[in-house]
């Protein structure tokens, strides 16, 4: 059985939630019209990096989720979008998984980008998530990660060990092209769908995007640069799991070894 994936790439438009929501609904509607089973949009879709983030943040069941639920009415697809989430007095960079009946999962970014000043120093504004999140759809187990999370190869490897055949990777940076994805996919026999914004960011810097869908052998199925639009591809989750069984970069690992303290050779020699 194949899974039909779609990725939306749209301009960042920082601090303009109504415009961004309306555009996302149009693009997502196009993806659903193509028959997509899962639609992925970029990180912090509504707000981007803006000083108004806390003022404009929404709860996970807020108006944007409700709008996506309405769009999905009568169907069995899933929409995964980037939310600046308000949970009481705490704020998160989140990725809700929306079905027609409501939110089936919600991932909160676990690795907050710290190597910047101002609005992109994420620990100043947000709390990190404390767990990885998976969901099952049409027989495929799916993992979620947000931007900096994916720069740690341990995250993709952890999702492989959890039985995922697909990882959805949303971003809000200049670009996240296939060249940054292919090795993660190949070494873990993991299908990876990657969404990034385009246009210009909050300081006017160009964002070429590079959203892509990469197969479990690292092959590029489709990508998109320098413009808004929808890309889609049919993928085979069962094939990904089959490839993993014979993948020498996966099967050769020894996880029980990595958790043990190392032996210091000089200390041993002195004993």
PDB file of C-alpha atoms in Angstrom:
ATOM      1  CA  UNK A   1       0.000   0.000   0.000  1.00  0.00           C
ATOM      2  CA  UNK A   2       1.237   3.491  -0.805  1.00  0.00           C
ATOM      3  CA  UNK A   3       0.725   6.701   1.132  1.00  0.00           C
ATOM      4  CA  UNK A   4       0.052   9.970  -0.674  1.00  0.00           C
ATOM      5  CA  UNK A   5       2.062  12.802   0.907  1.00  0.00           C
ATOM      6  CA  UNK A   6       1.775  16.506   0.196  1.00  0.00           C
ATOM      7  CA  UNK A   7       3.961  19.369   1.412  1.00  0.00           C
ATOM      8  CA  UNK A   8       2.915  23.013   1.296  1.00  0.00           C
ATOM      9  CA  UNK A   9       5.520  25.749   0.868  1.00  0.00           C
ATOM     10  CA  UNK A  10       4.349  29.289   1.462  1.00  0.00           C
ATOM     11  CA  UNK A  11       5.776  32.694   2.333  1.00  0.00           C
ATOM     12  CA  UNK A  12       6.575  33.355   5.979  1.00  0.00           C
ATOM     13  CA  UNK A  13       4.729  36.695   6.377  1.00  0.00           C
ATOM     14  CA  UNK A  14       5.745  37.206  10.039  1.00  0.00           C
ATOM     15  CA  UNK A  15       3.031  38.464  12.385  1.00  0.00           C
ATOM     16  CA  UNK A  16       0.150  38.169   9.873  1.00  0.00           C
ATOM     17  CA  UNK A  17      -1.914  35.203  11.123  1.00  0.00           C
ATOM     18  CA  UNK A  18      -5.142  35.879   9.239  1.00  0.00           C
ATOM     19  CA  UNK A  19      -3.366  36.143   5.885  1.00  0.00           C
ATOM     20  CA  UNK A  20      -1.225  33.089   6.606  1.00  0.00           C
ATOM     21  CA  UNK A  21      -4.184  30.994   7.754  1.00  0.00           C
ATOM     22  CA  UNK A  22      -6.252  31.867   4.671  1.00  0.00           C
ATOM     23  CA  UNK A  23      -3.370  31.037   2.344  1.00  0.00           C
ATOM     24  CA  UNK A  24      -2.664  27.764   4.168  1.00  0.00           C
ATOM     25  CA  UNK A  25      -6.283  26.713   3.850  1.00  0.00           C
ATOM     26  CA  UNK A  26      -6.177  27.335   0.090  1.00  0.00           C
ATOM     27  CA  UNK A  27      -2.953  25.379  -0.390  1.00  0.00           C
ATOM     28  CA  UNK A  28      -4.120  22.552   1.852  1.00  0.00           C
ATOM     29  CA  UNK A  29      -7.416  22.380  -0.004  1.00  0.00           C
ATOM     30  CA  UNK A  30      -5.449  21.957  -3.237  1.00  0.00           C
ATOM     31  CA  UNK A  31      -3.435  19.125  -1.668  1.00  0.00           C
ATOM     32  CA  UNK A  32      -6.583  17.390  -0.468  1.00  0.00           C
ATOM     33  CA  UNK A  33      -8.127  17.758  -3.912  1.00  0.00           C
ATOM     34  CA  UNK A  34      -5.117  15.853  -5.259  1.00  0.00           C
ATOM     35  CA  UNK A  35      -5.965  13.034  -2.860  1.00  0.00           C
ATOM     36  CA  UNK A  36      -3.293  13.563  -0.196  1.00  0.00           C
ATOM     37  CA  UNK A  37      -3.474  11.352   2.887  1.00  0.00           C
ATOM     38  CA  UNK A  38      -1.156  13.624   4.902  1.00  0.00           C
ATOM     39  CA  UNK A  39      -0.466  17.328   4.325  1.00  0.00           C
ATOM     40  CA  UNK A  40       2.549  18.986   5.971  1.00  0.00           C
ATOM     41  CA  UNK A  41       3.032  22.746   6.433  1.00  0.00           C
ATOM     42  CA  UNK A  42       5.980  24.703   7.845  1.00  0.00           C
ATOM     43  CA  UNK A  43       7.005  25.572  11.398  1.00  0.00           C
ATOM     44  CA  UNK A  44       5.270  28.537  13.084  1.00  0.00           C
ATOM     45  CA  UNK A  45       3.011  28.792  10.066  1.00  0.00           C
ATOM     46  CA  UNK A  46       0.778  31.576  11.371  1.00  0.00           C
ATOM     47  CA  UNK A  47       3.205  33.932  13.077  1.00  0.00           C
ATOM     48  CA  UNK A  48       6.816  33.207  12.274  1.00  0.00           C
ATOM     49  CA  UNK A  49       9.231  35.128  14.475  1.00  0.00           C
ATOM     50  CA  UNK A  50       7.459  38.271  15.681  1.00  0.00           C
ATOM     51  CA  UNK A  51       7.452  40.325  18.903  1.00  0.00           C
ATOM     52  CA  UNK A  52       3.692  39.709  18.967  1.00  0.00           C
ATOM     53  CA  UNK A  53       4.090  35.935  19.239  1.00  0.00           C
ATOM     54  CA  UNK A  54       2.715  35.622  22.765  1.00  0.00           C
ATOM     55  CA  UNK A  55      -0.137  38.015  22.058  1.00  0.00           C
ATOM     56  CA  UNK A  56      -1.181  36.136  18.909  1.00  0.00           C
ATOM     57  CA  UNK A  57      -0.449  32.543  20.014  1.00  0.00           C
ATOM     58  CA  UNK A  58      -3.360  30.084  19.955  1.00  0.00           C
ATOM     59  CA  UNK A  59      -4.274  27.024  22.005  1.00  0.00           C
ATOM     60  CA  UNK A  60      -3.911  23.704  20.231  1.00  0.00           C
ATOM     61  CA  UNK A  61      -7.691  23.538  19.706  1.00  0.00           C
ATOM     62  CA  UNK A  62      -7.910  27.172  18.625  1.00  0.00           C
ATOM     63  CA  UNK A  63      -9.284  28.808  15.463  1.00  0.00           C
ATOM     64  CA  UNK A  64      -6.648  27.485  13.076  1.00  0.00           C
ATOM     65  CA  UNK A  65      -7.122  23.898  14.163  1.00  0.00           C
ATOM     66  CA  UNK A  66     -10.897  24.373  13.925  1.00  0.00           C
ATOM     67  CA  UNK A  67     -10.522  25.730  10.377  1.00  0.00           C
ATOM     68  CA  UNK A  68      -8.444  22.718   9.339  1.00  0.00           C
ATOM     69  CA  UNK A  69     -10.974  20.349  10.944  1.00  0.00           C
ATOM     70  CA  UNK A  70     -13.723  21.936   8.869  1.00  0.00           C
ATOM     71  CA  UNK A  71     -11.609  21.557   5.727  1.00  0.00           C
ATOM     72  CA  UNK A  72     -11.154  17.852   6.526  1.00  0.00           C
ATOM     73  CA  UNK A  73     -14.831  17.209   7.219  1.00  0.00           C
ATOM     74  CA  UNK A  74     -15.995  13.940   5.686  1.00  0.00           C
ATOM     75  CA  UNK A  75     -12.480  12.732   4.908  1.00  0.00           C
ATOM     76  CA  UNK A  76      -9.766  10.665   6.574  1.00  0.00           C
ATOM     77  CA  UNK A  77      -6.691  12.776   5.806  1.00  0.00           C
ATOM     78  CA  UNK A  78      -4.359  14.365   8.361  1.00  0.00           C
ATOM     79  CA  UNK A  79      -2.984  17.923   8.395  1.00  0.00           C
ATOM     80  CA  UNK A  80       0.197  18.716  10.311  1.00  0.00           C
ATOM     81  CA  UNK A  81       0.937  22.420  10.710  1.00  0.00           C
ATOM     82  CA  UNK A  82       3.259  24.699  12.673  1.00  0.00           C
ATOM     83  CA  UNK A  83       1.547  26.337  15.629  1.00  0.00           C
ATOM     84  CA  UNK A  84       2.799  28.962  18.068  1.00  0.00           C
ATOM     85  CA  UNK A  85       0.968  27.313  20.960  1.00  0.00           C
ATOM     86  CA  UNK A  86      -0.329  28.940  24.131  1.00  0.00           C
ATOM     87  CA  UNK A  87      -0.962  26.524  26.997  1.00  0.00           C
ATOM     88  CA  UNK A  88      -1.943  28.588  30.032  1.00  0.00           C
ATOM     89  CA  UNK A  89       1.080  30.757  30.758  1.00  0.00           C
ATOM     90  CA  UNK A  90       3.454  28.536  28.775  1.00  0.00           C
ATOM     91  CA  UNK A  91       4.323  28.823  25.104  1.00  0.00           C
ATOM     92  CA  UNK A  92       5.560  26.154  22.723  1.00  0.00           C
ATOM     93  CA  UNK A  93       6.591  25.728  19.098  1.00  0.00           C
ATOM     94  CA  UNK A  94       4.210  22.920  18.207  1.00  0.00           C
ATOM     95  CA  UNK A  95       3.046  20.592  15.449  1.00  0.00           C
ATOM     96  CA  UNK A  96      -0.591  19.519  15.906  1.00  0.00           C
ATOM     97  CA  UNK A  97      -1.829  16.565  13.874  1.00  0.00           C
ATOM     98  CA  UNK A  98      -5.380  17.418  12.853  1.00  0.00           C
ATOM     99  CA  UNK A  99      -8.132  15.041  11.712  1.00  0.00           C
ATOM    100  CA  UNK A 100     -11.753  15.824  10.923  1.00  0.00           C
ATOM    101  CA  UNK A 101     -12.692  14.883  14.477  1.00  0.00           C
ATOM    102  CA  UNK A 102      -9.998  16.890  16.233  1.00  0.00           C
ATOM    103  CA  UNK A 103      -6.335  16.803  17.232  1.00  0.00           C
ATOM    104  CA  UNK A 104      -4.962  13.245  17.290  1.00  0.00           C
ATOM    105  CA  UNK A 105      -1.429  14.198  18.427  1.00  0.00           C
ATOM    106  CA  UNK A 106       0.594  17.291  19.274  1.00  0.00           C
ATOM    107  CA  UNK A 107       4.386  17.472  19.176  1.00  0.00           C
ATOM    108  CA  UNK A 108       6.262  20.278  20.933  1.00  0.00           C
ATOM    109  CA  UNK A 109       9.734  21.194  19.684  1.00  0.00           C
ATOM    110  CA  UNK A 110      12.239  19.504  21.960  1.00  0.00           C
ATOM    111  CA  UNK A 111      15.440  21.276  20.855  1.00  0.00           C
ATOM    112  CA  UNK A 112      15.130  25.074  20.998  1.00  0.00           C
ATOM    113  CA  UNK A 113      17.529  27.099  18.865  1.00  0.00           C
ATOM    114  CA  UNK A 114      19.803  29.094  21.174  1.00  0.00           C
ATOM    115  CA  UNK A 115      22.655  30.255  18.926  1.00  0.00           C
ATOM    116  CA  UNK A 116      21.008  33.563  18.016  1.00  0.00           C
ATOM    117  CA  UNK A 117      19.967  36.828  19.587  1.00  0.00           C
ATOM    118  CA  UNK A 118      16.577  38.495  19.583  1.00  0.00           C
ATOM    119  CA  UNK A 119      13.438  36.786  18.352  1.00  0.00           C
ATOM    120  CA  UNK A 120      15.238  33.630  17.238  1.00  0.00           C
ATOM    121  CA  UNK A 121      16.701  32.912  20.670  1.00  0.00           C
ATOM    122  CA  UNK A 122      13.898  30.455  21.282  1.00  0.00           C
ATOM    123  CA  UNK A 123      14.563  29.626  24.973  1.00  0.00           C
ATOM    124  CA  UNK A 124      13.698  33.247  25.791  1.00  0.00           C
ATOM    125  CA  UNK A 125      10.147  32.818  24.536  1.00  0.00           C
ATOM    126  CA  UNK A 126       9.267  29.117  24.578  1.00  0.00           C
ATOM    127  CA  UNK A 127       9.365  26.001  26.711  1.00  0.00           C
ATOM    128  CA  UNK A 128      10.806  22.841  25.117  1.00  0.00           C
ATOM    129  CA  UNK A 129       8.787  19.673  24.688  1.00  0.00           C
ATOM    130  CA  UNK A 130       9.793  16.698  26.782  1.00  0.00           C
ATOM    131  CA  UNK A 131       9.049  13.737  24.497  1.00  0.00           C
ATOM    132  CA  UNK A 132       8.978  12.442  20.956  1.00  0.00           C
ATOM    133  CA  UNK A 133       5.549  11.884  19.428  1.00  0.00           C
ATOM    134  CA  UNK A 134       4.296   9.371  16.874  1.00  0.00           C
ATOM    135  CA  UNK A 135       0.916   8.698  15.309  1.00  0.00           C
ATOM    136  CA  UNK A 136      -0.417   5.929  13.072  1.00  0.00           C
ATOM    137  CA  UNK A 137      -2.265   6.600   9.837  1.00  0.00           C
ATOM    138  CA  UNK A 138      -3.330   4.095   7.190  1.00  0.00           C
ATOM    139  CA  UNK A 139      -0.986   1.483   8.588  1.00  0.00           C
ATOM    140  CA  UNK A 140       2.064   3.782   8.709  1.00  0.00           C
ATOM    141  CA  UNK A 141       3.726   4.957  11.920  1.00  0.00           C
ATOM    142  CA  UNK A 142       4.787   8.593  11.601  1.00  0.00           C
ATOM    143  CA  UNK A 143       7.251  10.644  13.662  1.00  0.00           C
ATOM    144  CA  UNK A 144       7.406  14.425  14.027  1.00  0.00           C
ATOM    145  CA  UNK A 145      10.281  16.857  14.349  1.00  0.00           C
ATOM    146  CA  UNK A 146      10.680  20.614  14.081  1.00  0.00           C
ATOM    147  CA  UNK A 147      13.679  22.360  12.509  1.00  0.00           C
ATOM    148  CA  UNK A 148      16.629  22.179  14.987  1.00  0.00           C
ATOM    149  CA  UNK A 149      15.352  18.810  16.272  1.00  0.00           C
ATOM    150  CA  UNK A 150      16.375  17.221  12.995  1.00  0.00           C
ATOM    151  CA  UNK A 151      19.922  18.548  13.227  1.00  0.00           C
ATOM    152  CA  UNK A 152      20.441  15.909  15.902  1.00  0.00           C
ATOM    153  CA  UNK A 153      20.619  12.594  13.996  1.00  0.00           C
ATOM    154  CA  UNK A 154      19.602  10.823  17.195  1.00  0.00           C
ATOM    155  CA  UNK A 155      16.031  12.058  16.709  1.00  0.00           C
ATOM    156  CA  UNK A 156      15.525  10.389  13.326  1.00  0.00           C
ATOM    157  CA  UNK A 157      17.287   7.268  14.610  1.00  0.00           C
ATOM    158  CA  UNK A 158      14.977   7.205  17.662  1.00  0.00           C
ATOM    159  CA  UNK A 159      11.935   7.355  15.391  1.00  0.00           C
ATOM    160  CA  UNK A 160      13.329   4.476  13.346  1.00  0.00           C
ATOM    161  CA  UNK A 161      13.718   2.449  16.533  1.00  0.00           C
ATOM    162  CA  UNK A 162      10.085   3.288  17.389  1.00  0.00           C
ATOM    163  CA  UNK A 163       8.997   1.643  14.137  1.00  0.00           C
ATOM    164  CA  UNK A 164       8.298   4.771  12.076  1.00  0.00           C
ATOM    165  CA  UNK A 165       8.516   4.502   8.303  1.00  0.00           C
ATOM    166  CA  UNK A 166       7.934   8.241   7.818  1.00  0.00           C
ATOM    167  CA  UNK A 167       9.146  11.399   9.558  1.00  0.00           C
ATOM    168  CA  UNK A 168       7.531  14.798   8.984  1.00  0.00           C
ATOM    169  CA  UNK A 169      10.093  17.589   9.413  1.00  0.00           C
ATOM    170  CA  UNK A 170       8.792  21.168   9.492  1.00  0.00           C
ATOM    171  CA  UNK A 171      11.151  24.156   9.388  1.00  0.00           C
ATOM    172  CA  UNK A 172      11.201  27.937   9.540  1.00  0.00           C
ATOM    173  CA  UNK A 173      14.617  28.913   8.231  1.00  0.00           C
ATOM    174  CA  UNK A 174      16.196  30.083   4.989  1.00  0.00           C
ATOM    175  CA  UNK A 175      16.086  26.618   3.449  1.00  0.00           C
ATOM    176  CA  UNK A 176      16.099  22.892   4.188  1.00  0.00           C
ATOM    177  CA  UNK A 177      16.820  21.207   0.888  1.00  0.00           C
ATOM    178  CA  UNK A 178      17.240  17.584  -0.121  1.00  0.00           C
ATOM    179  CA  UNK A 179      21.015  17.710   0.439  1.00  0.00           C
ATOM    180  CA  UNK A 180      20.358  18.169   4.178  1.00  0.00           C
ATOM    181  CA  UNK A 181      17.820  15.354   4.287  1.00  0.00           C
ATOM    182  CA  UNK A 182      19.140  12.539   2.115  1.00  0.00           C
ATOM    183  CA  UNK A 183      21.721  11.137   4.537  1.00  0.00           C
ATOM    184  CA  UNK A 184      19.239  10.966   7.428  1.00  0.00           C
ATOM    185  CA  UNK A 185      16.805   9.157   5.161  1.00  0.00           C
ATOM    186  CA  UNK A 186      19.357   6.723   3.758  1.00  0.00           C
ATOM    187  CA  UNK A 187      21.024   5.796   7.047  1.00  0.00           C
ATOM    188  CA  UNK A 188      17.688   5.094   8.722  1.00  0.00           C
ATOM    189  CA  UNK A 189      15.693   3.810   5.725  1.00  0.00           C
ATOM    190  CA  UNK A 190      13.224   6.575   6.548  1.00  0.00           C
ATOM    191  CA  UNK A 191      10.857   8.450   4.254  1.00  0.00           C
ATOM    192  CA  UNK A 192      11.182  12.137   5.171  1.00  0.00           C
ATOM    193  CA  UNK A 193       8.794  14.894   4.113  1.00  0.00           C
ATOM    194  CA  UNK A 194      10.285  18.333   4.757  1.00  0.00           C
ATOM    195  CA  UNK A 195       8.409  21.638   4.764  1.00  0.00           C
ATOM    196  CA  UNK A 196      10.072  25.053   4.770  1.00  0.00           C
ATOM    197  CA  UNK A 197       8.842  28.607   4.286  1.00  0.00           C
ATOM    198  CA  UNK A 198       9.820  30.859   1.396  1.00  0.00           C
ATOM    199  CA  UNK A 199       9.713  34.575   0.626  1.00  0.00           C
ATOM    200  CA  UNK A 200      11.524  36.756   3.187  1.00  0.00           C
ATOM    201  CA  UNK A 201      11.876  36.370   6.942  1.00  0.00           C
ATOM    202  CA  UNK A 202      11.364  38.874   9.768  1.00  0.00           C
ATOM    203  CA  UNK A 203      14.571  40.793   8.931  1.00  0.00           C
ATOM    204  CA  UNK A 204      13.987  40.796   5.171  1.00  0.00           C
ATOM    205  CA  UNK A 205      16.383  37.936   4.422  1.00  0.00           C
ATOM    206  CA  UNK A 206      15.403  35.772   1.408  1.00  0.00           C
ATOM    207  CA  UNK A 207      14.169  32.246   2.136  1.00  0.00           C
ATOM    208  CA  UNK A 208      14.458  30.007  -0.943  1.00  0.00           C
ATOM    209  CA  UNK A 209      12.704  27.120   0.851  1.00  0.00           C
ATOM    210  CA  UNK A 210      13.625  23.800  -0.702  1.00  0.00           C
ATOM    211  CA  UNK A 211      10.712  21.794   0.695  1.00  0.00           C
ATOM    212  CA  UNK A 212      11.038  18.203  -0.436  1.00  0.00           C
ATOM    213  CA  UNK A 213       9.904  14.604  -0.152  1.00  0.00           C
ATOM    214  CA  UNK A 214      12.797  12.159   0.153  1.00  0.00           C
ATOM    215  CA  UNK A 215      12.416   8.396  -0.154  1.00  0.00           C
ATOM    216  CA  UNK A 216      13.783   5.817   2.268  1.00  0.00           C
ATOM    217  CA  UNK A 217      16.852   5.190   0.093  1.00  0.00           C
ATOM    218  CA  UNK A 218      17.731   8.901   0.093  1.00  0.00           C
ATOM    219  CA  UNK A 219      16.384   9.554  -3.405  1.00  0.00           C
ATOM    220  CA  UNK A 220      14.687  12.884  -4.034  1.00  0.00           C
ATOM    221  CA  UNK A 221      11.103  12.370  -5.153  1.00  0.00           C
ATOM    222  CA  UNK A 222      10.142  16.032  -5.514  1.00  0.00           C
ATOM    223  CA  UNK A 223      11.222  19.451  -4.247  1.00  0.00           C
ATOM    224  CA  UNK A 224      10.300  23.131  -4.552  1.00  0.00           C
ATOM    225  CA  UNK A 225      12.467  26.243  -4.468  1.00  0.00           C
ATOM    226  CA  UNK A 226      11.867  30.014  -4.493  1.00  0.00           C
ATOM    227  CA  UNK A 227       8.096  30.032  -4.747  1.00  0.00           C
ATOM    228  CA  UNK A 228       4.884  29.040  -3.026  1.00  0.00           C
ATOM    229  CA  UNK A 229       3.099  25.868  -3.988  1.00  0.00           C
ATOM    230  CA  UNK A 230       2.211  22.262  -3.229  1.00  0.00           C
ATOM    231  CA  UNK A 231       4.369  19.220  -3.947  1.00  0.00           C
ATOM    232  CA  UNK A 232       3.201  15.639  -3.567  1.00  0.00           C
ATOM    233  CA  UNK A 233       4.363  12.057  -4.022  1.00  0.00           C
ATOM    234  CA  UNK A 234       3.255   8.493  -3.381  1.00  0.00           C
ATOM    235  CA  UNK A 235       5.549   6.602  -0.987  1.00  0.00           C
ATOM    236  CA  UNK A 236       5.774   3.015   0.259  1.00  0.00           C
ATOM    237  CA  UNK A 237       6.021   2.664   4.051  1.00  0.00           C
ATOM    238  CA  UNK A 238       6.323  -1.136   3.831  1.00  0.00           C
ATOM    239  CA  UNK A 239       9.261  -0.765   1.443  1.00  0.00           C
ATOM    240  CA  UNK A 240      10.986   1.570   3.916  1.00  0.00           C
ATOM    241  CA  UNK A 241      10.693  -0.981   6.720  1.00  0.00           C
ATOM    242  CA  UNK A 242      11.921  -3.730   4.389  1.00  0.00           C
ATOM    243  CA  UNK A 243      14.977  -1.676   3.405  1.00  0.00           C
ATOM    244  CA  UNK A 244      15.747  -1.074   7.092  1.00  0.00           C
ATOM    245  CA  UNK A 245      15.998  -4.797   7.754  1.00  0.00           C
ATOM    246  CA  UNK A 246      19.052  -4.976   5.480  1.00  0.00           C
ATOM    247  CA  UNK A 247      20.458  -1.471   6.075  1.00  0.00           C
ATOM    248  CA  UNK A 248      24.058  -1.826   7.350  1.00  0.00           C
ATOM    249  CA  UNK A 249      23.984   1.700   8.842  1.00  0.00           C
ATOM    250  CA  UNK A 250      20.996   0.712  10.962  1.00  0.00           C
ATOM    251  CA  UNK A 251      21.258  -3.000  11.733  1.00  0.00           C
ATOM    252  CA  UNK A 252      24.866  -2.765  12.903  1.00  0.00           C
ATOM    253  CA  UNK A 253      24.148  -0.469  15.840  1.00  0.00           C
ATOM    254  CA  UNK A 254      24.481  -1.609  19.468  1.00  0.00           C
ATOM    255  CA  UNK A 255      22.169   0.616  21.545  1.00  0.00           C
ATOM    256  CA  UNK A 256      22.844  -1.291  24.759  1.00  0.00           C
ATOM    257  CA  UNK A 257      26.508  -0.302  24.432  1.00  0.00           C
ATOM    258  CA  UNK A 258      25.941   3.425  23.984  1.00  0.00           C
ATOM    259  CA  UNK A 259      24.135   3.807  27.305  1.00  0.00           C
ATOM    260  CA  UNK A 260      27.063   2.398  29.291  1.00  0.00           C
ATOM    261  CA  UNK A 261      29.843   4.570  30.752  1.00  0.00           C
ATOM    262  CA  UNK A 262      33.056   4.412  28.776  1.00  0.00           C
ATOM    263  CA  UNK A 263      36.216   2.857  30.218  1.00  0.00           C
ATOM    264  CA  UNK A 264      39.045   5.353  30.479  1.00  0.00           C
ATOM    265  CA  UNK A 265      42.141   3.533  29.273  1.00  0.00           C
ATOM    266  CA  UNK A 266      44.620   5.593  31.327  1.00  0.00           C
ATOM    267  CA  UNK A 267      42.626   5.004  34.526  1.00  0.00           C
ATOM    268  CA  UNK A 268      42.492   1.272  33.792  1.00  0.00           C
ATOM    269  CA  UNK A 269      46.248   1.128  33.262  1.00  0.00           C
ATOM    270  CA  UNK A 270      46.902   2.744  36.650  1.00  0.00           C
ATOM    271  CA  UNK A 271      44.636   0.346  38.563  1.00  0.00           C
TER     272      UNK A 271
END
